[in-house]
N, CA and C of each residue as an Amber inpcrd file, in Angstrom:
protein
   645
 131.5360000  58.2050000  51.6020000 130.3150000  58.0140000  51.1950000
 129.5620000  58.1520000  49.7080000 130.3910000  57.9620000  48.9430000
 130.1470000  57.9660000  47.4350000 130.3740000  56.4710000  46.9780000
 129.1700000  56.3980000  45.6390000 128.9510000  54.7970000  45.5050000
 129.3250000  55.1080000  43.8710000 129.9070000  54.4960000  43.0090000
 129.8170000  54.0130000  41.5690000 128.7300000  53.4710000  41.3570000
 128.8080000  53.2190000  39.9920000 127.3020000  52.3810000  39.7200000
 127.8900000  51.1420000  38.8390000 129.2750000  50.8810000  38.4830000
 130.0620000  50.1170000  37.5280000 128.9390000  48.5410000  38.2060000
 128.9450000  48.0640000  39.1330000 127.8050000  46.7580000  38.9730000
 127.1210000  47.0750000  38.5090000 125.7340000  47.5280000  38.7970000
 124.9070000  47.6110000  37.5000000 124.8650000  47.8200000  35.9940000
 126.5090000  48.5520000  35.5110000 126.2830000  48.3180000  34.0590000
 126.9090000  47.3060000  34.2240000 127.7940000  46.5550000  34.6860000
 129.1060000  45.3540000  33.7680000 130.2400000  45.9410000  34.2480000
 130.0280000  47.4250000  33.9650000 131.9080000  47.7520000  34.8070000
 132.7040000  48.7870000  33.1730000 132.5280000  50.1580000  32.7880000
 133.0680000  50.9470000  32.2440000 134.6290000  50.8600000  32.3130000
 134.7180000  50.9370000  33.3810000 135.8410000  51.3690000  34.3630000
 136.3480000  52.8600000  33.7240000 135.1410000  53.7050000  33.1640000
 135.6110000  54.6380000  32.7760000 135.4220000  56.0660000  34.1180000
 135.8810000  57.3070000  34.1780000 135.8510000  58.2020000  34.8260000
 135.3800000  59.1750000  34.5480000 134.5870000  59.9620000  34.5690000
 134.3860000  61.7470000  33.6950000 135.1730000  62.6200000  34.6640000
 135.4610000  63.1120000  33.8320000 136.6610000  64.5000000  35.0070000
 135.9650000  65.5610000  34.0800000 135.2870000  66.7860000  34.7240000
 134.5910000  67.9340000  34.0210000 135.5270000  69.1690000  34.7830000
 136.1200000  69.8580000  33.9920000 136.4630000  71.1900000  34.7340000
 136.4490000  72.2890000  33.7580000 136.1700000  73.1290000  34.1880000
 136.1160000  74.6650000  33.3030000 137.6350000  74.5550000  32.5950000
 137.0790000  75.2990000  31.5700000 138.6970000  75.8460000  30.2050000
 138.3650000  76.1360000  29.3250000 139.3040000  76.5670000  28.8170000
 140.6200000  76.4590000  29.0520000 141.1120000  77.8090000  30.0200000
 140.0670000  78.5350000  30.2660000 140.9740000  79.7600000  31.4070000
 141.5680000  79.1860000  32.3730000 140.3690000  78.3840000  32.9890000
 141.4810000  77.8750000  34.3050000 142.0740000  76.5010000  34.1780000
 142.7970000  76.4580000  32.7950000 143.6660000  75.4800000  33.2190000
 144.4960000  75.2660000  33.8850000 144.7990000  76.4960000  34.0080000
 146.5150000  76.3880000  35.2060000 146.2380000  75.9990000  36.5080000
 144.5720000  76.2380000  36.9100000 144.5560000  76.5170000  38.5090000
 144.4200000  74.7120000  38.7480000 142.9580000  74.4260000  37.6680000
 143.0810000  72.8330000  37.7180000 143.7810000  71.4340000  37.0500000
 144.9580000  72.1440000  36.5610000 145.9310000  71.0800000  35.9820000
 146.0910000  70.0310000  36.9830000 147.2460000  70.9090000  38.5340000
 147.1490000  69.9440000  39.5640000 146.2380000  68.5340000  39.6710000
 144.9000000  69.2120000  39.9920000 143.8240000  68.3920000  40.0970000
 143.7470000  67.2860000  39.3170000 143.9950000  67.7130000  37.7750000
 143.4700000  66.6540000  36.8300000 144.8000000  65.6370000  37.0570000
 145.8280000  66.1960000  36.7900000 146.9900000  65.2480000  37.0500000
 146.9160000  64.5630000  38.1430000 146.7390000  64.9790000  39.4270000
 146.2750000  64.0890000  40.6480000 145.1700000  62.5730000  40.0040000
 143.8730000  63.5200000  39.5190000 142.5790000  62.5640000  38.8580000
 142.9630000  61.2790000  38.1790000 144.0560000  61.8800000  37.4120000
 144.1910000  61.0450000  36.1270000 145.4470000  59.8350000  36.7300000
 146.6870000  59.8540000  37.7140000 146.9530000  59.5020000  38.4180000
 146.6400000  58.2440000  39.0440000 145.2730000  59.0230000  39.9090000
 144.5350000  57.9790000  40.7160000 143.7110000  56.8240000  40.2090000
 143.2690000  57.2580000  38.6100000 141.9590000  56.7680000  38.0510000
 143.0380000  55.3610000  37.1940000 144.1490000  55.8460000  36.7390000
 145.0750000  54.9470000  36.4800000 145.5310000  53.4620000  37.3450000
 145.9780000  54.1150000  38.2310000 146.3930000  53.1880000  39.4130000
 145.3650000  52.2760000  39.7700000 144.0240000  52.3930000  39.6950000
 142.9910000  51.7820000  39.4050000 142.3270000  50.8460000  38.9750000
 143.1920000  51.3200000  37.8240000 142.4240000  50.1790000  36.7350000
 141.5230000  51.2880000  35.8100000 141.0130000  52.5800000  36.2220000
 140.0950000  52.9940000  35.6690000 140.8630000  54.0580000  34.3190000
 140.2060000  54.1290000  33.6390000 140.6340000  55.2340000  32.1120000
 139.9490000  56.2470000  32.5690000 140.6360000  57.7220000  32.0750000
 140.1650000  59.2050000  32.2450000 139.1170000  59.7970000  31.3060000
 138.6900000  59.9370000  31.4100000 137.8260000  61.2710000  30.1900000
 137.4310000  62.0430000  30.4380000 138.4190000  63.0020000  29.8150000
 138.6020000  64.8030000  31.0010000 138.1550000  65.3140000  29.7060000
 137.0870000  66.0810000  30.1250000 136.7610000  67.5450000  29.4000000
 136.6190000  68.8920000  29.8770000 136.6730000  69.7940000  29.1730000
 136.3790000  71.3040000  29.9890000 135.2210000  71.6880000  28.8370000
 134.9810000  72.8710000  29.7370000 133.8430000  73.4920000  28.7960000
 134.3440000  75.1860000  29.2180000 134.4880000  76.0520000  28.0710000
 134.8340000  77.0190000  28.0200000 133.7190000  78.0050000  28.3660000
 134.1200000  79.2690000  28.9900000 133.2070000  79.9430000  29.3270000
 133.4260000  81.4700000  27.9160000 133.8440000  81.4370000  26.5690000
 134.8720000  82.0870000  25.9900000 133.6680000  82.7300000  25.4810000
 132.5870000  81.5490000  25.1230000 131.7570000  82.3800000  23.9730000
 130.3590000  82.5760000  24.6000000 130.6230000  83.1060000  26.0480000
 129.0720000  83.3660000  26.5370000 128.7060000  82.3070000  26.6940000
 127.3490000  82.7960000  27.7800000 126.6780000  81.6520000  28.6670000
 125.6380000  80.8760000  27.7270000 124.9230000  81.3070000  26.7880000
 124.5570000  80.3480000  26.1230000 125.5950000  78.6670000  25.6450000
 126.4580000  79.4240000  24.5310000 127.3870000  78.0570000  24.3340000
 128.0060000  77.5240000  25.7390000 128.2590000  78.3210000  26.6260000
 128.8340000  77.0950000  27.6900000 127.7210000  76.2780000  28.4060000
 126.4550000  76.8870000  28.1790000 125.5590000  75.8050000  28.8260000
 125.0750000  74.9450000  27.8000000 125.3260000  74.8780000  26.5990000
 125.1980000  73.8830000  25.1240000 126.0820000  73.5300000  25.5440000
 127.6540000  73.5920000  25.5530000 128.8710000  72.5610000  26.2170000
 128.7090000  71.7620000  27.4790000 128.1910000  72.4250000  28.6690000
 128.0410000  71.4870000  29.3960000 127.0760000  70.6660000  28.7310000
 125.8290000  70.4800000  28.7030000 124.7700000  69.6720000  28.2720000
 125.4950000  68.5600000  26.9290000 126.6640000  68.9530000  26.4300000
 127.1270000  68.0010000  25.7650000 127.8390000  67.1990000  26.0130000
 128.5490000  67.6360000  26.9580000 129.6400000  66.9600000  27.7780000
 128.9520000  66.1190000  28.5370000 127.7350000  66.4270000  29.5680000
 127.0740000  65.4670000  30.6830000 126.3890000  64.1150000  29.4270000
 126.3210000  64.1970000  28.0790000 125.7220000  63.7760000  27.3620000
 126.5780000  62.8450000  26.8760000 127.7190000  63.2600000  26.8360000
 128.9460000  62.1950000  26.2020000 128.9110000  60.8440000  27.1540000
 129.2290000  61.6990000  28.4440000 129.3700000  60.7240000  29.6760000
 128.5950000  59.7170000  30.0030000 127.3930000  59.8030000  29.5500000
 125.9930000  59.2240000  29.9120000 126.6660000  58.4010000  28.4890000
 126.7720000  58.1990000  27.4780000 126.4700000  57.5630000  26.0720000
 127.7460000  56.7840000  26.3990000 128.7690000  57.0420000  26.9550000
 130.2070000  56.3970000  27.6110000 129.8630000  55.3210000  28.7430000
 128.6170000  55.6220000  29.1580000 128.4810000  54.9250000  30.3710000
 129.5390000  54.8980000  31.2890000 130.2590000  55.9770000  31.8160000
 131.0450000  56.0750000  32.8620000 130.6890000  55.8640000  34.5530000
 131.5550000  55.5000000  34.6020000 131.3080000  54.7760000  35.9550000
 130.7340000  55.8390000  37.8500000 131.4190000  57.0530000  37.1310000
 131.2440000  58.0310000  38.0040000 131.4400000  59.3650000  37.2590000
 131.6430000  60.8570000  38.1220000 132.3960000  61.9130000  37.3880000
 132.6760000  63.0870000  38.3300000 133.9480000  63.3420000  38.1360000
 134.3120000  64.1120000  38.8860000 134.3700000  65.6820000  38.4650000
 133.7580000  66.3090000  39.4080000 133.3360000  67.8930000  38.4040000
 134.0480000  68.7910000  39.1820000 134.7270000  69.4120000  38.7130000
 135.2430000  70.8980000  39.1120000 134.3220000  71.7700000  38.6850000
 133.2330000  72.6180000  39.4640000 132.4480000  73.4740000  39.7250000
 133.0900000  74.7560000  38.3850000 131.7020000  75.3400000  37.8710000
 132.0140000  76.5290000  37.5530000 131.9920000  78.0640000  38.5100000
 132.3490000  78.3970000  38.5780000 132.7950000  79.7530000  39.4870000
 131.1670000  79.9240000  40.4100000 131.2340000  80.6280000  41.3030000
 129.6830000  80.1010000  41.8780000 129.1710000  81.3210000  42.0240000
 129.1100000  81.8510000  41.5310000 127.9920000  83.0820000  41.2050000
 127.0690000  83.0410000  40.5460000 125.9070000  83.5640000  40.6170000
 124.7680000  83.6210000  40.3050000 124.2850000  83.1490000  39.2190000
 125.0850000  83.5100000  38.2410000 124.4780000  83.3960000  36.2900000
 125.2940000  82.4400000  36.0470000 126.2180000  81.9450000  37.3820000
 126.9530000  80.6020000  36.4700000 126.5290000  78.9540000  36.9970000
 125.6750000  78.9130000  38.7870000 125.0510000  78.0370000  38.9150000
 124.1880000  76.9260000  37.8210000 123.5100000  77.6890000  36.8580000
 122.8960000  77.2420000  35.9530000 123.3450000  76.0020000  35.2200000
 124.6670000  76.4320000  35.0680000 125.4770000  75.7820000  34.7100000
 126.1050000  74.1010000  34.6660000 126.4080000  74.4770000  36.2840000
 126.3810000  73.2340000  36.8920000 124.8390000  72.6520000  37.6440000
 123.9480000  72.7270000  37.6780000 122.7880000  72.4220000  37.3820000
 122.4180000  71.3620000  36.0360000 122.2070000  72.0630000  35.5000000
 122.0270000  71.3540000  33.8740000 123.1870000  70.0520000  33.5740000
 124.2750000  70.0060000  33.9780000 125.5800000  68.7250000  34.4640000
 124.8520000  68.0760000  35.5950000 124.6330000  68.1850000  36.6090000
 123.7880000  67.6690000  37.7340000 122.6230000  67.1260000  37.2750000
 121.8580000  67.7180000  37.1110000 120.7170000  66.8510000  36.3290000
 120.7230000  65.7810000  35.9400000 121.4500000  66.0450000  34.2020000
 121.7560000  64.9620000  33.7340000 122.1080000  64.2070000  33.5820000
 123.2340000  64.0280000  34.7450000 124.2160000  62.6110000  35.4200000
 123.3200000  62.3300000  36.7990000 122.5240000  62.9440000  37.3680000
 121.6820000  61.9520000  38.3350000 120.6940000  61.5610000  37.4540000
 119.9650000  61.9130000  36.8390000 119.0100000  61.6390000  36.4770000
 119.6060000  59.8880000  35.8970000 120.7650000  59.4320000  35.5290000
 120.8320000  58.7210000  34.2020000 121.8270000  57.8450000  36.0240000
 121.5000000  58.2290000  37.5090000 122.0560000  57.1560000  38.1920000
 123.5390000  57.8160000  38.4390000 124.2860000  58.2620000  37.9270000
 125.7610000  58.6340000  37.9710000 126.1270000  59.5320000  38.8530000
 127.1690000  58.3750000  39.8420000 127.7160000  59.5550000  41.2100000
 128.2600000  60.5340000  40.6060000 128.5260000  61.8750000  41.4310000
 128.9410000  63.0660000  40.9540000 130.2250000  63.6710000  42.2980000
 130.8410000  63.5920000  42.4780000 131.9810000  63.8870000  43.3620000
 132.4810000  65.7120000  43.0090000 132.0640000  66.5300000  43.7050000
 132.4130000  68.0490000  43.5570000 133.8040000  68.2670000  43.8110000
 134.6430000  69.0370000  43.2750000 135.9330000  69.1340000  43.8210000
 135.9400000  70.7100000  43.4770000 136.7580000  71.7030000  45.0570000
 137.2580000  72.8130000  44.7540000 135.8210000  74.0270000  45.4440000
 134.5490000  73.7570000  44.7190000 133.7240000  74.6960000  45.2440000
 132.4410000  74.0680000  45.7770000 131.3490000  74.1690000  46.2430000
 130.2760000  73.8650000  46.4870000 128.8810000  73.8500000  45.1670000
 128.2900000  73.4190000  44.7780000 127.1850000  73.7380000  43.7980000
 125.7470000  74.1480000  44.6470000 125.1020000  74.9490000  44.8680000
 124.3990000  75.1230000  45.5320000 122.8800000  74.6760000  45.3140000
 122.2440000  74.4700000  46.2020000 120.7200000  74.3260000  46.0050000
 120.2970000  72.0710000  46.1240000 119.3640000  71.6900000  46.1100000
 118.7650000  70.3590000  46.7230000 119.9830000  69.6060000  45.7410000
 120.3900000  69.7940000  44.2830000 121.1790000  68.8740000  43.4790000
 122.8810000  68.8020000  44.2570000 123.0930000  70.2630000  44.1970000
 124.5330000  70.3160000  44.7380000 124.7220000  69.4240000  46.3590000
 123.6900000  69.5530000  47.3520000 123.9160000  68.6350000  48.1970000
 124.1600000  67.0280000  48.2920000 123.1260000  67.0200000  47.3040000
 123.3200000  65.3350000  47.4830000 124.8340000  64.5500000  46.8710000
 126.2240000  65.1360000  46.4270000 127.0080000  65.1000000  46.3710000
 128.0860000  65.3320000  47.3370000 128.9270000  64.4350000  47.1700000
 129.8380000  64.7060000  47.8570000 131.1600000  65.7320000  47.5540000
 131.7510000  66.2220000  48.2970000 132.6520000  67.5990000  48.1070000
 133.6790000  67.6390000  48.9030000 134.9290000  67.4520000  48.0640000
 136.2700000  68.0120000  48.9160000 136.9420000  69.0450000  48.5740000
 136.9310000  70.1460000  49.4600000 137.6670000  71.2020000  48.9210000
 138.6460000  71.7970000  50.5160000 139.2330000  72.8450000  50.5110000
 139.9620000  73.2310000  51.3460000 138.9010000  73.4630000  52.8840000
 139.4440000  74.0720000  53.9450000 138.6540000  74.5670000  54.5950000
 138.8960000  76.6010000  54.2840000 138.5040000  76.9950000  53.8170000
 139.0100000  78.3900000  53.3140000 138.7790000  78.9740000  54.3360000
 138.1400000  79.2590000  55.2930000 137.7640000  80.3350000  56.5030000
 139.2500000  79.5390000  57.2550000 139.7310000  78.9130000  57.6610000
 140.9780000  78.2470000  58.2040000 142.0660000  78.6220000  57.8790000
 141.6230000  79.0850000  56.6230000 143.5660000  79.3140000  55.1360000
 143.3920000  80.6310000  55.6750000 141.7840000  81.4070000  55.5080000
 142.2080000  83.2680000  55.7630000 142.5610000  83.5880000  56.9410000
 142.4550000  82.1260000  58.3470000 143.2000000  82.7910000  59.6040000
 144.5940000  82.6640000  60.0740000 145.3210000  81.9970000  58.9850000
 146.2020000  81.2490000  58.8430000 147.0280000  82.2210000  58.1750000
 146.4270000  82.8340000  57.2250000 147.4720000  84.0850000  56.4330000
 147.3270000  85.3050000  57.3720000 146.1400000  85.3200000  57.9580000
 146.2400000  86.4760000  58.6250000 147.0160000  86.3130000  60.0420000
 147.3190000  85.2280000  60.6850000 148.4240000  84.8240000  61.4320000
 149.3630000  85.0680000  61.2960000 150.5110000  84.6460000  60.1020000
 151.2080000  84.7700000  59.4650000 151.5170000  86.4920000  59.5020000
 150.7440000  87.5650000  58.5350000 150.6840000  88.2070000  58.4530000
 151.2090000  89.1150000  59.7600000 150.5830000  89.2940000  60.7210000
 150.6230000  89.4040000  61.9100000 151.6610000  89.2860000  62.9140000
 152.1220000  88.0320000  62.4200000 153.2930000  87.7430000  63.2710000
 154.2290000  88.8270000  62.3610000 154.0790000  88.9720000  61.5980000
 155.2190000  89.8620000  60.9830000 155.0130000  91.0030000  61.3080000
 154.1820000  91.4590000  62.2950000 154.7420000  92.8740000  62.1600000
 153.0930000  93.9820000  61.6210000 152.2810000  93.3610000  60.3400000
 151.6110000  94.1700000  60.0170000 150.5010000  94.4520000  61.0010000
 149.7010000  95.2170000  60.7700000 148.4950000  95.7740000  61.7600000
 147.2230000  96.1740000  60.5600000 147.5430000  96.3760000  59.4540000
 146.1690000  97.5740000  58.4770000 146.3550000  96.5020000  57.0850000
 145.0850000  95.9180000  56.7060000 145.6500000  95.0090000  55.6420000
 144.4890000  95.2290000  54.6190000 144.5510000  95.3890000  53.4320000
 143.6830000  95.2370000  52.4100000 143.3790000  93.7690000  51.8630000
 141.8890000  93.1510000  51.8940000 141.9580000  91.8540000  51.2020000
 141.0050000  92.1290000  49.4410000 141.5840000  91.5060000  48.9960000
 140.7900000  92.2200000  47.5630000 140.1560000  90.9840000  47.1060000
 138.7650000  91.0260000  47.1200000 137.4840000  89.8970000  47.3500000
 137.5820000  89.9140000  46.1210000 138.4170000  89.3300000  45.3760000
 138.3230000  89.2170000  43.5710000 138.3580000  87.7520000  43.4470000
 138.1270000  86.9980000  42.7020000 137.0210000  87.0690000  42.1860000
 135.9280000  86.7490000  43.3080000 134.5890000  87.2760000  43.3620000
 133.6900000  87.1250000  44.1350000 132.5870000  85.6900000  44.2240000
 133.7230000  84.6510000  44.7220000 132.8270000  83.4080000  44.6410000
 133.3210000  83.1490000  46.3010000 132.3250000  81.5140000  46.4360000
 131.9890000  81.4280000  47.8990000 133.6990000  81.1500000  48.2970000
 134.8200000  80.6600000  48.0550000 136.0490000  80.3600000  48.6840000
 136.5090000  81.4770000  49.0600000 136.2310000  82.2750000  48.1200000
 136.9720000  83.3860000  48.4880000 136.2920000  84.3210000  49.3350000
 135.4590000  84.4450000  49.6510000 134.4060000  85.0200000  50.6430000
 134.6290000  84.2350000  52.2400000 134.9490000  83.1860000  51.7700000
 135.0240000  82.4420000  53.6440000 136.9480000  82.8130000  53.4100000
 137.7360000  82.8020000  52.9080000 138.6420000  83.5000000  53.2070000
 139.2380000  84.5420000  53.3610000 138.1180000  85.6360000  53.5030000
 137.9770000  87.2500000  53.9830000 137.7440000  86.4340000  55.0690000
 136.6280000  86.2080000  55.2590000 135.8000000  85.4940000  57.1600000
 137.2460000  85.3920000  57.4520000 138.0520000  84.1680000  57.6760000
 138.6510000  83.4590000  58.3110000 139.3760000  84.6400000  58.5230000
 140.2090000  85.6550000  57.4010000 140.9900000  86.8090000  57.6390000
 140.2620000  87.8820000  58.7080000 139.3450000  88.2040000  58.3260000
 139.0890000  89.4230000  58.8950000 138.9090000  88.7870000  60.7500000
 138.0990000  87.6060000  60.9440000 138.0090000  87.2790000  61.9830000
 139.6020000  87.1090000  62.6380000 140.6330000  86.8860000  62.1670000
 141.6110000  86.9500000  63.1500000 142.2460000  88.6060000  62.7740000
 142.3890000  88.7270000  61.9680000 142.7530000  90.2590000  62.1520000
 141.5630000  91.1930000  62.8720000 140.5880000  91.4820000  63.0420000
 139.7520000  92.5300000  63.9150000 139.1550000  92.0440000  65.1500000
 138.7910000  90.8470000  65.2700000 137.7700000  90.1770000  66.8340000
 138.9080000  89.6480000  67.1830000 140.0290000  89.2140000  66.6930000
 141.1330000  88.5770000  67.9440000 142.4130000  89.0040000  67.7960000
 142.7980000  89.4860000  67.5090000 144.6900000  90.9860000  67.1540000
 144.1230000  92.1740000  67.0930000 142.5710000  92.1370000  67.0080000
 142.1030000  94.1400000  67.4060000 142.9520000  95.1580000  66.0490000
 143.2610000  94.3630000  64.8400000 143.6460000  94.9930000  64.2050000
 143.1780000  95.1970000  62.7120000 143.2490000  96.1110000  61.9810000
 142.5090000  96.7020000  60.4780000 142.3560000  95.5800000  59.5320000
 141.3870000  95.4430000  59.0460000 141.0970000  94.6410000  57.3350000
 140.1520000  95.3070000  56.6660000 140.6190000  95.6290000  55.0580000
 139.5220000  96.0500000  54.4870000 138.8900000  95.5970000  53.2630000
 138.2690000  95.5340000  52.9190000 137.4060000  94.3850000  51.9850000
 136.9970000  95.3920000  50.6150000 138.1750000  95.1000000  49.7270000
 138.1860000  95.5030000  47.8250000 137.3370000  94.3430000  46.8430000
 136.3450000  95.2530000  46.3980000 135.8700000  94.0620000  45.6270000
 135.7360000  94.6520000  43.7140000 137.2890000  94.9430000  44.2130000
 137.5590000  95.4860000  42.2470000 138.6600000  94.6600000  41.9850000
 139.5140000  94.4980000  40.7170000 140.4660000  94.1500000  40.0740000
 141.4430000  95.2410000  39.8710000 142.6360000  95.0100000  40.4270000
 143.8770000  95.6460000  39.9540000 144.1670000  96.5190000  38.8640000
 143.0800000  96.7260000  38.4630000 142.7580000  96.9630000  36.6860000
 144.0290000  97.8010000  36.1940000 144.7900000  98.7120000  37.1010000
 145.9530000  99.6410000  36.3750000 146.7110000  99.8740000  37.5720000
 147.8030000 100.3580000  37.4440000 148.7070000 100.9230000  38.7330000
 148.1150000 102.5450000  39.3360000 147.3780000 102.9950000  38.5270000
 146.7480000 103.9190000  39.4600000 145.5200000 103.2700000  40.6540000
 144.8600000 102.6570000  40.1080000 143.8320000 101.8140000  40.9030000
 144.4430000 101.3030000  42.1500000 145.7050000 100.6660000  42.0240000
 146.8620000 100.1410000  43.3790000 146.8550000 101.7250000  44.2040000
 147.6820000 102.3670000  43.5450000 148.1980000 103.6210000  44.0020000
 146.8280000 104.4320000  45.2990000 145.9890000 104.3410000  44.0640000
 144.3000000 104.5480000  44.6860000 144.0400000 104.2160000  46.1730000
 144.7150000 102.8300000  46.1000000 144.3630000 102.1650000  47.5550000
 145.1010000 102.1880000  48.6010000 145.9450000 102.6530000  48.2380000
 147.5410000 102.6530000  49.1600000 147.3380000 103.8940000  49.7730000
 146.8900000 105.1490000  49.3070000 146.3690000 106.4790000  49.5740000
 145.7110000 106.5510000  50.8170000 144.8810000 105.7810000  50.4360000
 143.4560000 105.9490000  51.1390000 143.4770000 105.1500000  52.3300000
 143.8770000 103.7900000  52.4630000 143.9630000 103.0940000  53.5140000
 145.4820000 102.7690000  53.8980000 146.3040000 103.1880000  53.5200000
 147.7710000 102.9210000  53.8330000 147.9080000 101.5560000  54.6960000
 147.6320000 100.5670000  53.4440000 148.1550000  99.2680000  54.0810000
 149.2050000  98.9860000  54.5290000 149.7210000  97.7980000  55.3350000
 151.2820000  97.3600000  55.3550000 151.3540000  95.9090000  54.1580000
 150.0590000  95.4080000  53.9880000 150.4170000  94.2920000  53.2240000
 148.7450000  94.1260000  52.5750000 148.9610000  93.5360000  51.4130000
 147.7410000  93.4340000  50.5280000 147.4590000  91.5490000  50.5190000
 146.1930000  91.0510000  50.4730000 146.2500000  89.6870000  50.7380000
 145.0540000  89.3140000  49.1280000 145.4550000  88.6760000  47.9150000
 144.7390000  88.5780000  46.8110000 143.4250000  87.5610000  47.2690000
 142.6660000  87.4170000  46.4830000 141.5520000  85.6330000  47.0390000
 142.1460000  84.8230000  46.2210000 142.8700000  85.2390000  44.9190000
 143.4710000  84.1400000  44.4010000 144.8220000  84.5560000  43.5980000
 145.6230000  83.2740000  43.2610000 146.9420000  83.7890000  42.8660000
 146.7560000  84.7570000  41.9070000 145.7360000  84.3420000  40.7710000
 145.8140000  85.7270000  39.5020000 146.0520000  87.2500000  39.5330000
 144.6590000  87.5250000  40.8920000 145.1610000  88.7550000  41.0490000
 146.1930000  88.9260000  41.6980000 146.8710000  88.4570000  42.6920000
 148.3590000  88.2870000  42.9870000 149.1090000  88.7570000  42.3170000
 149.7160000  87.9270000  41.0380000 150.5050000  87.8950000  39.4000000
 149.8690000  89.2920000  39.0210000 148.7560000  89.5820000  39.2410000
 148.3210000  91.6650000  38.4510000 149.1230000  92.7370000  39.4630000
 149.1860000  92.2030000  40.7720000 150.1320000  93.0060000  41.0700000
 150.9850000  93.3200000  41.6630000
């Protein structure tokens, strides 16, 4: 359903790629690599930019506006956008980018997570079926004999919440087993030991790889 606008412009044959970073660079590295390879295979030049959240929200908003302006100046034929974490305080950054690009008629393709509101609904979105992913994880654990499970719902973003829905549906409604949701990070061994003593789980499922690594 997406249509780029290079026929109207005469064709810059350049695709903008915007990802959060550098704090998310390890996660998005594979996505960027695949996008760059496909761009070049089709004769397009990728223009990759990252906007960091390290300096606070105001600097992040300024950075997002600057990148969107750069894409417009370069007459990119379209933009591949990996939205910033979908928490209420982050949506404004995504909307700033979408506003600027869509006002210039530039098509934006979302990757990995949606953007709420009318702006986001006009964009195509490529992401996994997170509910089914959660159900698959639950089915695997139950097949291994697990009947009591903790789900570490961090970070609190839509993709993680969807995984929790799939996991808890399989565990509690279909298999009649128990799953507990925890919205805290495993900041210390003491924290994790407290979970183990309270819930006595046979498994811990993490919202993403980073928190699994912390455990």
